[in-house]
CHARMM-style PDB file with segment names, atoms N, HN, CA, C and O in Angstrom:
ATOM      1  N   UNK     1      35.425   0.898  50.851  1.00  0.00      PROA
ATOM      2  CA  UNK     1      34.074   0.455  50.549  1.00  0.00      PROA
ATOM      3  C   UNK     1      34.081  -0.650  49.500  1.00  0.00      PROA
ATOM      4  O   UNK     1      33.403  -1.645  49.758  1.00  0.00      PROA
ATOM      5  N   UNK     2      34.770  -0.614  48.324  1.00  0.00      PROA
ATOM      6  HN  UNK     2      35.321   0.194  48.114  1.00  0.00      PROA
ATOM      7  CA  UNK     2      35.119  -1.681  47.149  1.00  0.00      PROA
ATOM      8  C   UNK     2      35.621  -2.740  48.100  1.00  0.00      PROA
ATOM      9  O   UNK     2      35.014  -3.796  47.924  1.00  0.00      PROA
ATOM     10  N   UNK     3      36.655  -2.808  49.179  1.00  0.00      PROA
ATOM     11  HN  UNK     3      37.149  -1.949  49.323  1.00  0.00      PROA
ATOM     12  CA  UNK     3      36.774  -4.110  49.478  1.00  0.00      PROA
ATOM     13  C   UNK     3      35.631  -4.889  50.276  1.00  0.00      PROA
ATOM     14  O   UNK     3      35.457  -6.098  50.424  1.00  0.00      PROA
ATOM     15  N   UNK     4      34.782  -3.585  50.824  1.00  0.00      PROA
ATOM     16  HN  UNK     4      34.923  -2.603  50.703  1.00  0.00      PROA
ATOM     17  CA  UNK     4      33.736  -4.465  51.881  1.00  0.00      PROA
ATOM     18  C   UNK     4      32.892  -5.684  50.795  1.00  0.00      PROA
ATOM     19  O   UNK     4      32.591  -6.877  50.819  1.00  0.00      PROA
ATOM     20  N   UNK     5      32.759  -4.459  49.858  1.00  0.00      PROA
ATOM     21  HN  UNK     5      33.003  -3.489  49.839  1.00  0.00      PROA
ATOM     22  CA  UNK     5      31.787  -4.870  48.895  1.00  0.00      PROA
ATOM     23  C   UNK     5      32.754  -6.528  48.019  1.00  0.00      PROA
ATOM     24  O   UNK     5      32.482  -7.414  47.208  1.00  0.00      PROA
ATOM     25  N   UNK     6      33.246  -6.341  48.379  1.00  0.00      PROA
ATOM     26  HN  UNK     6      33.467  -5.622  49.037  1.00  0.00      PROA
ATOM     27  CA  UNK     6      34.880  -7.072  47.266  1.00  0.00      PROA
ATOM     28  C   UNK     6      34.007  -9.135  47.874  1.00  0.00      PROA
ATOM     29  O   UNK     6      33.346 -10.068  47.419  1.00  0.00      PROA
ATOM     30  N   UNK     7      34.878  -8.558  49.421  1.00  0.00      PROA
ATOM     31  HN  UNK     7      35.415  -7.800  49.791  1.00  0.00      PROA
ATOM     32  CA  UNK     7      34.228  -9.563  50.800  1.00  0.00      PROA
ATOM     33  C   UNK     7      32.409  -9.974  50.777  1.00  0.00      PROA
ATOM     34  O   UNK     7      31.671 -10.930  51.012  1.00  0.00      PROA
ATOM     35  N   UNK     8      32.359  -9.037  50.484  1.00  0.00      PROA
ATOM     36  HN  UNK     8      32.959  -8.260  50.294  1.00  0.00      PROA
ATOM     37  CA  UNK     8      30.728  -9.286  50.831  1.00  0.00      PROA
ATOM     38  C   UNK     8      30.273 -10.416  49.686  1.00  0.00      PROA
ATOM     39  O   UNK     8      29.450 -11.288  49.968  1.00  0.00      PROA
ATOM     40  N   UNK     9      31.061 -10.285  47.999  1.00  0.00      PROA
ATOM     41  HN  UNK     9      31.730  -9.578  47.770  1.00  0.00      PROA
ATOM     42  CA  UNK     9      30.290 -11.262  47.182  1.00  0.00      PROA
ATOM     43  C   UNK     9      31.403 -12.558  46.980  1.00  0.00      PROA
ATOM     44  O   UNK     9      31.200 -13.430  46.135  1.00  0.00      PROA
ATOM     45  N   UNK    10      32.292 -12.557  47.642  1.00  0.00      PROA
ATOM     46  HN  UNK    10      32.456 -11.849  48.328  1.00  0.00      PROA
ATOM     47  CA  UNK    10      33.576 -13.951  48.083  1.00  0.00      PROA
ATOM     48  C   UNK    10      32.421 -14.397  49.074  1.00  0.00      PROA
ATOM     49  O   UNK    10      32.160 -15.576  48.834  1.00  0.00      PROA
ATOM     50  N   UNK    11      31.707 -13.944  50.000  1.00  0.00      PROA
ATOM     51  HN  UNK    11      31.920 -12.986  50.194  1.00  0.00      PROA
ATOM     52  CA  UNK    11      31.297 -14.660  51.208  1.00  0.00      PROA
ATOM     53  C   UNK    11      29.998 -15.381  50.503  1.00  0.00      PROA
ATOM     54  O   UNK    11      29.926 -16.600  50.658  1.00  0.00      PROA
ATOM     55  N   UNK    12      29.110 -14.824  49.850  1.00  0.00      PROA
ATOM     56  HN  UNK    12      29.168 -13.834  49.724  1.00  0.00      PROA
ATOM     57  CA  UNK    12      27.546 -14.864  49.243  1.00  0.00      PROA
ATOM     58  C   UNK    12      27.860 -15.933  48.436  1.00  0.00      PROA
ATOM     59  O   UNK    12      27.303 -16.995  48.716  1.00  0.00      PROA
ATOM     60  N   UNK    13      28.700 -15.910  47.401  1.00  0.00      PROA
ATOM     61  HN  UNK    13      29.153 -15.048  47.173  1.00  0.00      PROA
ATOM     62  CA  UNK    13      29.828 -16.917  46.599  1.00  0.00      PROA
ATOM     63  C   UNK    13      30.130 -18.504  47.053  1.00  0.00      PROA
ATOM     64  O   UNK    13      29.986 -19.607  46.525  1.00  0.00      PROA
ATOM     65  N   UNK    14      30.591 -18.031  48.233  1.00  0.00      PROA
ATOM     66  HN  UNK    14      30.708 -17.135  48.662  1.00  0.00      PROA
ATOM     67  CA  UNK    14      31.134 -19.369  48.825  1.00  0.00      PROA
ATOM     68  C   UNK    14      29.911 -20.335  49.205  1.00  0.00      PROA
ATOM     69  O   UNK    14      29.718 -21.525  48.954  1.00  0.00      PROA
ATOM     70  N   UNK    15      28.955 -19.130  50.090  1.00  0.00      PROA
ATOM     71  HN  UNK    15      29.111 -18.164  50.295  1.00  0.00      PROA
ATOM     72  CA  UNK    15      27.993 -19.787  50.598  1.00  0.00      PROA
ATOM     73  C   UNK    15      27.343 -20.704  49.508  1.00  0.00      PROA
ATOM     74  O   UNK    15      27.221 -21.928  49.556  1.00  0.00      PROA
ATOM     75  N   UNK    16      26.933 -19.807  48.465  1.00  0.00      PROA
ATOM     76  HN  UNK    16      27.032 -18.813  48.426  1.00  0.00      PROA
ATOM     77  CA  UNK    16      26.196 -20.379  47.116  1.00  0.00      PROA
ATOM     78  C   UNK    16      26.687 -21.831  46.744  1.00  0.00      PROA
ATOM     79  O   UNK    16      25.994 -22.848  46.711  1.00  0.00      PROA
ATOM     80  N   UNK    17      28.230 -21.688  46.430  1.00  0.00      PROA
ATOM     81  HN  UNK    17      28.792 -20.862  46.456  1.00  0.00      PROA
ATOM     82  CA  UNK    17      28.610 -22.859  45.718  1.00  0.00      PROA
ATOM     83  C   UNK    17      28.217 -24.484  47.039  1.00  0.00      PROA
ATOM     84  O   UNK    17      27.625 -25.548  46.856  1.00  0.00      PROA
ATOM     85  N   UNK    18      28.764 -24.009  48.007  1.00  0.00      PROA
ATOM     86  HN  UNK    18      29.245 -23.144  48.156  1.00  0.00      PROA
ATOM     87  CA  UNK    18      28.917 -24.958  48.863  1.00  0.00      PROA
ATOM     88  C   UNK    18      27.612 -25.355  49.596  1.00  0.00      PROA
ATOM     89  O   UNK    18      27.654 -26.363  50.302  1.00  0.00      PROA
ATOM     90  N   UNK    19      26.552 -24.715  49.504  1.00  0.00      PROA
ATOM     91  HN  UNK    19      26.518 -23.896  48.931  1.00  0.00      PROA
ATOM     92  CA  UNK    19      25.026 -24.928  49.815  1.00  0.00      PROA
ATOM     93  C   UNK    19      24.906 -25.809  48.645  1.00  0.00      PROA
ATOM     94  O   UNK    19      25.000 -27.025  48.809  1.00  0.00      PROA
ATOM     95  N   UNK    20      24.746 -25.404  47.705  1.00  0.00      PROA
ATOM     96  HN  UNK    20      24.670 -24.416  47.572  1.00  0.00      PROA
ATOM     97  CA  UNK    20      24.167 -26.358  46.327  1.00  0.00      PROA
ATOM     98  C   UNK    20      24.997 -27.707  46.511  1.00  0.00      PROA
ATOM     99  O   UNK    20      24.341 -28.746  46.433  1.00  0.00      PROA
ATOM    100  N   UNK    21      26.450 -27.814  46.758  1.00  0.00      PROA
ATOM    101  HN  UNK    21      26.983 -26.970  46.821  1.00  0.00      PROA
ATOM    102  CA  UNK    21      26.573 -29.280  47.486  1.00  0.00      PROA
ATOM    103  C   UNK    21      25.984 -29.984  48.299  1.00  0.00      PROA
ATOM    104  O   UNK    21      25.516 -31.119  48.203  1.00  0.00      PROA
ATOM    105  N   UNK    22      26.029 -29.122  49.276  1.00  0.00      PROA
ATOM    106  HN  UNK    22      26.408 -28.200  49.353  1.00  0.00      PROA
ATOM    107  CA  UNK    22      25.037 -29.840  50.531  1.00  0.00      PROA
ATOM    108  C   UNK    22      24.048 -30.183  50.380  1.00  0.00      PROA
ATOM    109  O   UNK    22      23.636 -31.292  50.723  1.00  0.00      PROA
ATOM    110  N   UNK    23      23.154 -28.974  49.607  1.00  0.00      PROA
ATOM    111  HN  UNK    23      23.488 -28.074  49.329  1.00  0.00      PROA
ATOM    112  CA  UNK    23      21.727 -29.832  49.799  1.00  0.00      PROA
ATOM    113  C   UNK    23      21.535 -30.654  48.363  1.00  0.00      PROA
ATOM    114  O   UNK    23      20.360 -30.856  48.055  1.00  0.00      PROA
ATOM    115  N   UNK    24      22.678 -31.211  47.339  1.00  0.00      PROA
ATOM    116  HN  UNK    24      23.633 -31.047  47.589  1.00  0.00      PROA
ATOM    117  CA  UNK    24      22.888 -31.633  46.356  1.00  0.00      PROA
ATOM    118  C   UNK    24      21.826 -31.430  45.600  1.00  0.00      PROA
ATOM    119  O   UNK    24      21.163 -32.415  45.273  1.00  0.00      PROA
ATOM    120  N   UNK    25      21.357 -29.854  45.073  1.00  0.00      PROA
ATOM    121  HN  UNK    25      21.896 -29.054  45.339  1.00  0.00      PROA
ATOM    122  CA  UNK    25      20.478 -29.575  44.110  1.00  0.00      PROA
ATOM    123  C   UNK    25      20.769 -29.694  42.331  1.00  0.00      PROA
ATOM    124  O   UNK    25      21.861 -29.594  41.773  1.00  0.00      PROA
ATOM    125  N   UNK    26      19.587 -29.907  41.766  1.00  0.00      PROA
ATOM    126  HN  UNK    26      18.699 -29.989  42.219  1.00  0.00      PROA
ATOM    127  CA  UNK    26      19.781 -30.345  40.676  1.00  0.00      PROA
ATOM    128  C   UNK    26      19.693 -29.467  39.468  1.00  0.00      PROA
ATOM    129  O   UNK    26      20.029 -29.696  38.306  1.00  0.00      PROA
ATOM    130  N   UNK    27      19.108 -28.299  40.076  1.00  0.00      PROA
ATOM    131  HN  UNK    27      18.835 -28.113  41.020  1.00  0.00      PROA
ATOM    132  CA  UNK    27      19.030 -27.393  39.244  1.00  0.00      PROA
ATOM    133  C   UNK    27      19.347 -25.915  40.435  1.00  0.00      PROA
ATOM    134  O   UNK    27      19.235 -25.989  41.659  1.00  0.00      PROA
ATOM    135  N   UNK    28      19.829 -24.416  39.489  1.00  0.00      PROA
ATOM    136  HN  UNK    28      19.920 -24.356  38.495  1.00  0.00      PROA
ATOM    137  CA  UNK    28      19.989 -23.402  40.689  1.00  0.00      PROA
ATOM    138  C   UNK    28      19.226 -22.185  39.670  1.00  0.00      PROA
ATOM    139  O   UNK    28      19.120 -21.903  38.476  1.00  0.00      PROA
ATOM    140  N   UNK    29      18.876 -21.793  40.741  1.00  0.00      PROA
ATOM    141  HN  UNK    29      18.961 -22.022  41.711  1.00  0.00      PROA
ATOM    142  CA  UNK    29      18.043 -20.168  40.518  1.00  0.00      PROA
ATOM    143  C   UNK    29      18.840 -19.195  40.172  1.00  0.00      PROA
ATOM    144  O   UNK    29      19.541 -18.802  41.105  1.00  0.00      PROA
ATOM    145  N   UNK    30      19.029 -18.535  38.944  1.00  0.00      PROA
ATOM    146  HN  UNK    30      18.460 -18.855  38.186  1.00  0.00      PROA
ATOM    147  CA  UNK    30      19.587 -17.329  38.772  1.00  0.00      PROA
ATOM    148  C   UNK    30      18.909 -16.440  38.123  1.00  0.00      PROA
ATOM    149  O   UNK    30      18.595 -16.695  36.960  1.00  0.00      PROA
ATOM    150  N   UNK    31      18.542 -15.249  38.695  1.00  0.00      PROA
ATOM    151  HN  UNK    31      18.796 -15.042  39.639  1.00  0.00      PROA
ATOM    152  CA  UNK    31      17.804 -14.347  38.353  1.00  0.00      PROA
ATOM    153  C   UNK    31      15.982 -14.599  37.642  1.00  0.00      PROA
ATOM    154  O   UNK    31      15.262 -14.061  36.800  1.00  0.00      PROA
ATOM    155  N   UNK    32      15.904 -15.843  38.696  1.00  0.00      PROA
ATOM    156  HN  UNK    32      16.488 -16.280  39.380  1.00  0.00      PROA
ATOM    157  CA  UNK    32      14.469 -16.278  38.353  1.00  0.00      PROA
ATOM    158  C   UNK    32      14.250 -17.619  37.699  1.00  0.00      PROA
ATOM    159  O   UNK    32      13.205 -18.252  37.846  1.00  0.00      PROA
ATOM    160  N   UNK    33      15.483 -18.119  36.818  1.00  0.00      PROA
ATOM    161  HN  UNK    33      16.332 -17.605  36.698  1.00  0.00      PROA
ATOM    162  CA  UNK    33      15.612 -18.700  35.635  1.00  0.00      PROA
ATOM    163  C   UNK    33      16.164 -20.112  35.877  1.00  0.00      PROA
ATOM    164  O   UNK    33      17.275 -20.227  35.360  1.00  0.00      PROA
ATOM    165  N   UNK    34      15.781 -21.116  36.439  1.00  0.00      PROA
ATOM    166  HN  UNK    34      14.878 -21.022  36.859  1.00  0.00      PROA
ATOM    167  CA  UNK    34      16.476 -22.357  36.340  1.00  0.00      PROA
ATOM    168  C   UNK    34      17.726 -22.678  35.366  1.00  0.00      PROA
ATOM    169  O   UNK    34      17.570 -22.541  34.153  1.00  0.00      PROA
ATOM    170  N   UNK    35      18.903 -23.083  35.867  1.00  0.00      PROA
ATOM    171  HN  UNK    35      19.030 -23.194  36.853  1.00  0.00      PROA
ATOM    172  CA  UNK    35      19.578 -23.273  35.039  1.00  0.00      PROA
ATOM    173  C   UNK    35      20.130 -24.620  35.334  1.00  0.00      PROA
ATOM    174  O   UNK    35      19.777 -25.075  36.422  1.00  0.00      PROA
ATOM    175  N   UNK    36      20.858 -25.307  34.669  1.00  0.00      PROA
ATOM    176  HN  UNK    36      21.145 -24.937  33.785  1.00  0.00      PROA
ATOM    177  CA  UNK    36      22.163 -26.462  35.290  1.00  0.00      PROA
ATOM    178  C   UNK    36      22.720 -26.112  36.205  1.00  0.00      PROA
ATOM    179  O   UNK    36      22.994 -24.915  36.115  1.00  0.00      PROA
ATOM    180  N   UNK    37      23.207 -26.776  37.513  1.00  0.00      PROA
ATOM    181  HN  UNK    37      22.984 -27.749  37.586  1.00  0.00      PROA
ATOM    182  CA  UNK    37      23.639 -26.745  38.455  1.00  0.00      PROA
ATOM    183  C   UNK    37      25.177 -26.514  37.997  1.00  0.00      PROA
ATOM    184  O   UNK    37      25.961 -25.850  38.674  1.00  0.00      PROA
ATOM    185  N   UNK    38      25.407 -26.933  37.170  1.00  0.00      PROA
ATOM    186  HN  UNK    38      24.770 -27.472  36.619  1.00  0.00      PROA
ATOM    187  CA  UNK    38      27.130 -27.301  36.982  1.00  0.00      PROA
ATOM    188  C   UNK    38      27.321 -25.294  36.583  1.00  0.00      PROA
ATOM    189  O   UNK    38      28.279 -24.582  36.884  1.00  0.00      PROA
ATOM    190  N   UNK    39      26.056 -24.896  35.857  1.00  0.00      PROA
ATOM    191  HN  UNK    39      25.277 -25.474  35.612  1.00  0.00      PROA
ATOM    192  CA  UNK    39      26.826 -23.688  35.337  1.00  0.00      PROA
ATOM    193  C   UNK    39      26.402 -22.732  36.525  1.00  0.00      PROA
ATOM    194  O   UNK    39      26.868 -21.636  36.838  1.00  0.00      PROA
ATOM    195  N   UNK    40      25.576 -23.327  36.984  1.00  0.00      PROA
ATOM    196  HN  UNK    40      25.197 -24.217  36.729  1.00  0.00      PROA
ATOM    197  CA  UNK    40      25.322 -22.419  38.729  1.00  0.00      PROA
ATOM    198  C   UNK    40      26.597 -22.425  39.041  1.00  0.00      PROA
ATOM    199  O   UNK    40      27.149 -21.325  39.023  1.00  0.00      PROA
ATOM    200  N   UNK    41      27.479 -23.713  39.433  1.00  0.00      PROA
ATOM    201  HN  UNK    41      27.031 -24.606  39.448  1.00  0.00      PROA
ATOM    202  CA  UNK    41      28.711 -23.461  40.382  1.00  0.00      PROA
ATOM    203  C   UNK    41      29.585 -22.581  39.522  1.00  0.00      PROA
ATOM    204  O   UNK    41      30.405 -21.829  40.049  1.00  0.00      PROA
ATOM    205  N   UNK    42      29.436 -22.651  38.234  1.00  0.00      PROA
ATOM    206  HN  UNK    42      28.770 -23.262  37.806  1.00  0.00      PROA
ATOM    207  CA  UNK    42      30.913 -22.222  37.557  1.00  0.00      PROA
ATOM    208  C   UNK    42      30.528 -20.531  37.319  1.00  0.00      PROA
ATOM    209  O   UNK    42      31.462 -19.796  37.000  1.00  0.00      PROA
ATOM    210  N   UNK    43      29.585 -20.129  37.428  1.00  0.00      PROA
ATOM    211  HN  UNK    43      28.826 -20.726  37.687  1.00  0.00      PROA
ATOM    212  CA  UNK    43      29.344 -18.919  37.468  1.00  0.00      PROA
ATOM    213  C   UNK    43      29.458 -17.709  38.997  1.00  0.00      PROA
ATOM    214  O   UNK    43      29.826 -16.537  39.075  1.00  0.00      PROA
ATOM    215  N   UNK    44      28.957 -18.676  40.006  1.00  0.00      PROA
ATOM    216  HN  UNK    44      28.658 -19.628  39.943  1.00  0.00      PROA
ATOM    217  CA  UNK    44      29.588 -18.030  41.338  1.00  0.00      PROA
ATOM    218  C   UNK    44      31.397 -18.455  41.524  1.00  0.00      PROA
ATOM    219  O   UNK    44      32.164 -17.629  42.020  1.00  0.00      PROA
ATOM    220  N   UNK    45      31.832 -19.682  41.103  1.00  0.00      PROA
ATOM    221  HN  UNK    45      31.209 -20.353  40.700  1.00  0.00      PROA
ATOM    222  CA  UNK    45      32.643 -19.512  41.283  1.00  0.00      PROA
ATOM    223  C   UNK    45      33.780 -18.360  40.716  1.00  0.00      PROA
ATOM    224  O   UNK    45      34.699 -17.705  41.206  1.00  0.00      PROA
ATOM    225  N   UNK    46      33.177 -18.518  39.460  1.00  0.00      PROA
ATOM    226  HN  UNK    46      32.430 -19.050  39.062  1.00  0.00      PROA
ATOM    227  CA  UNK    46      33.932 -17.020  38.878  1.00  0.00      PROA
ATOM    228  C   UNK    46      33.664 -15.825  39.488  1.00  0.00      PROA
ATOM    229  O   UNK    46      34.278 -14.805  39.174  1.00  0.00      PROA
ATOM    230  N   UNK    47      32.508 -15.849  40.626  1.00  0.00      PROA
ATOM    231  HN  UNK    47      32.010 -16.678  40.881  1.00  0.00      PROA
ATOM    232  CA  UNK    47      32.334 -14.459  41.045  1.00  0.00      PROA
ATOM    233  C   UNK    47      33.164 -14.318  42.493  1.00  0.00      PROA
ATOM    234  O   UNK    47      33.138 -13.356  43.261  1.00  0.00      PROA
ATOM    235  N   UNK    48      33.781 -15.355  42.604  1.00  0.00      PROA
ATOM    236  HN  UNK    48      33.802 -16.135  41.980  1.00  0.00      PROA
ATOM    237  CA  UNK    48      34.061 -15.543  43.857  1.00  0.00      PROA
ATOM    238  C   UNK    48      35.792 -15.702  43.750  1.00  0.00      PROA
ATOM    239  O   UNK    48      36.565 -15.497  44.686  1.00  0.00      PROA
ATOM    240  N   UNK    49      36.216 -16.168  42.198  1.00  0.00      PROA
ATOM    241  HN  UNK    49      35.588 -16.335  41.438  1.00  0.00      PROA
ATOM    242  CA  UNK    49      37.579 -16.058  42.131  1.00  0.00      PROA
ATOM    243  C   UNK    49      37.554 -14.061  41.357  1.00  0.00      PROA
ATOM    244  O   UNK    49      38.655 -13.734  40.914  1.00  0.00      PROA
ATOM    245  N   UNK    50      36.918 -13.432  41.293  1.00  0.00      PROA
ATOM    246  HN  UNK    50      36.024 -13.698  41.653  1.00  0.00      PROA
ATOM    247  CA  UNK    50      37.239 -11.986  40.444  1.00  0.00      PROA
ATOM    248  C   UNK    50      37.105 -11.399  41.692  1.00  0.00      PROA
ATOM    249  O   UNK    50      37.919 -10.478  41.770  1.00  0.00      PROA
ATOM    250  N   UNK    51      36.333 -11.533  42.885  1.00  0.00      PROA
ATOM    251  HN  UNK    51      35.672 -12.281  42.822  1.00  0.00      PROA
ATOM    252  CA  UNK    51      36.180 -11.003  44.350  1.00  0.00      PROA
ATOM    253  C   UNK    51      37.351 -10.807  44.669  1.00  0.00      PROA
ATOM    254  O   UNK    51      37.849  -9.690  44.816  1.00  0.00      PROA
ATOM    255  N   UNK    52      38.282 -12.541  44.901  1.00  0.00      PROA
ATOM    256  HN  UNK    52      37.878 -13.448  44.782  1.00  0.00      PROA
ATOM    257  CA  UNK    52      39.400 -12.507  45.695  1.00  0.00      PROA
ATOM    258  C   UNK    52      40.369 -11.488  44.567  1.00  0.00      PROA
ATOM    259  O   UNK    52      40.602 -10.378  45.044  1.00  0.00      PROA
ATOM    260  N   UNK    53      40.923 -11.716  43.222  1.00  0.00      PROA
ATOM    261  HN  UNK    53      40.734 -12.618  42.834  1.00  0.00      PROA
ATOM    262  CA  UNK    53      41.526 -10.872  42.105  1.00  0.00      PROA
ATOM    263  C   UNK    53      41.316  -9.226  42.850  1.00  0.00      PROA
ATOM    264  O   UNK    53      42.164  -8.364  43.083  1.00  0.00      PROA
ATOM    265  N   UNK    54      39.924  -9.235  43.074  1.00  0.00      PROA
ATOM    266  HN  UNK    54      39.235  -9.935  42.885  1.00  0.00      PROA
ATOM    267  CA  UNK    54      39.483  -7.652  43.253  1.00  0.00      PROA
ATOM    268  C   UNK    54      40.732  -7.160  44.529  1.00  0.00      PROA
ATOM    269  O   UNK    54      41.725  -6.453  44.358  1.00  0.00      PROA
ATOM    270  N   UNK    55      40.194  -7.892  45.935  1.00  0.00      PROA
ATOM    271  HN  UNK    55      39.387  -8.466  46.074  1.00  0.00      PROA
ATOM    272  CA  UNK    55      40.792  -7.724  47.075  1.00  0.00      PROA
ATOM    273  C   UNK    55      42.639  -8.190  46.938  1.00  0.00      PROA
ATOM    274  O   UNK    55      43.297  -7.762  47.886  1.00  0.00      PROA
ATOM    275  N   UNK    56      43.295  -8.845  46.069  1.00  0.00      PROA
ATOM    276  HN  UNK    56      42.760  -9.193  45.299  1.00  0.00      PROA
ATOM    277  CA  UNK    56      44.169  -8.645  46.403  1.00  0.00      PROA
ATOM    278  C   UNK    56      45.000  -7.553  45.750  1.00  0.00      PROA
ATOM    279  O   UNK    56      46.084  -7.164  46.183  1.00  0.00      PROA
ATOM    280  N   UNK    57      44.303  -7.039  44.526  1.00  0.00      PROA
ATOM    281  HN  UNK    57      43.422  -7.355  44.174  1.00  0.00      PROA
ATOM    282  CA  UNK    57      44.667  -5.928  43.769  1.00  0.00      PROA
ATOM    283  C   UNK    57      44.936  -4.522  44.920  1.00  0.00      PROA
ATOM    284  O   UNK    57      45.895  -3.772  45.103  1.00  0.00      PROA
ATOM    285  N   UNK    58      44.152  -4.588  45.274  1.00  0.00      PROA
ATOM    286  HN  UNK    58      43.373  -5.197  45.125  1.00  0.00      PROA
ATOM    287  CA  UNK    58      43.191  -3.528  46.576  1.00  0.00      PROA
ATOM    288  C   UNK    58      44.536  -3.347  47.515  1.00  0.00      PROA
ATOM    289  O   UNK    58      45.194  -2.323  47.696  1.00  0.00      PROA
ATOM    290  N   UNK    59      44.748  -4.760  48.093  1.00  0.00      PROA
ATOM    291  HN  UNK    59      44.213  -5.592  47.946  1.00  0.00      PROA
ATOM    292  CA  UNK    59      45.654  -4.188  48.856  1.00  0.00      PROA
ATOM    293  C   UNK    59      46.912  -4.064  48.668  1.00  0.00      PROA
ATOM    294  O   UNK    59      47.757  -3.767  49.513  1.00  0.00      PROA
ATOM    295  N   UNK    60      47.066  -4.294  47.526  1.00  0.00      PROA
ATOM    296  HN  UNK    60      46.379  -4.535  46.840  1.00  0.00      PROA
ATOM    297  CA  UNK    60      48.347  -4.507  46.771  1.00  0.00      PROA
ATOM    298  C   UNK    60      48.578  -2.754  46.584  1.00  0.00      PROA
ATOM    299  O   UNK    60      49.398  -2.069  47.195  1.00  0.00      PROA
ATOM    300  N   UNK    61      47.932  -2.455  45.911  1.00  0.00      PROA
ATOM    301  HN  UNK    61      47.266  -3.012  45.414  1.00  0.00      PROA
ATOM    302  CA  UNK    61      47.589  -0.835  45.914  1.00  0.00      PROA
ATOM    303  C   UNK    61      48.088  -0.145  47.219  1.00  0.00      PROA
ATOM    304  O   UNK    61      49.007   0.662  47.357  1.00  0.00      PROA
ATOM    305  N   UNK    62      47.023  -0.810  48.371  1.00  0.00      PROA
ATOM    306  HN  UNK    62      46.276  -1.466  48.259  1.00  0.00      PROA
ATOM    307  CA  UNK    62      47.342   0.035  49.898  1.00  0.00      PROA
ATOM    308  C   UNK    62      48.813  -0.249  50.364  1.00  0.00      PROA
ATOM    309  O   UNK    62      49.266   0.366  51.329  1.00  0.00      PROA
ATOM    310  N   UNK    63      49.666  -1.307  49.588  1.00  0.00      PROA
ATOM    311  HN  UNK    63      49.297  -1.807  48.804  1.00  0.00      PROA
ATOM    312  CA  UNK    63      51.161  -1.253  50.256  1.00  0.00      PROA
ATOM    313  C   UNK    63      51.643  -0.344  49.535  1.00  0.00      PROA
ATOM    314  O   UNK    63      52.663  -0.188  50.206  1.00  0.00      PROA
ATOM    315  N   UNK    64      51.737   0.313  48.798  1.00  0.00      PROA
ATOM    316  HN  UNK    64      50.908   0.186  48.254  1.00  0.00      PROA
ATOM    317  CA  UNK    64      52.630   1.223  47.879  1.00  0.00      PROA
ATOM    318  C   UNK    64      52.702   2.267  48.062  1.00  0.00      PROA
ATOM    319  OT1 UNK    64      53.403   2.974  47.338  1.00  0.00      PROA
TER     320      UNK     64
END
């Protein structure tokens, strides 16, 4: 279940960072609150590099 969940915020993550390119927004929504775009990306991206950390821990675990 931790890895679905692991996958589920790498995918939400990716989408996030790489939408705000595309539609080259200037500001991003977090939790209601306009912020800088730059700390929009650097904040999913951290959620999206501790995801992958999560999942490879995970299965690192399931080989042993």
């Amino acid at each position: 279940m931790d890895k679905i969940l692991s996958f589920l915020l790498v995918g939400v993550g990716l989408y996030k960072v790489v939408y705000s390119f595309i539609e080259n927004l200037e500001v991003g929504l977090l939790f209601g609150t306009e912020i800088n775009i730059w700390l929009y990306r650097i904040i999913w991206t951290s959620v999206i590099v501790l995801g992958v950390i999560s999942i490879i821990k995970k299965s690192k675990q399931k080989q042993q």
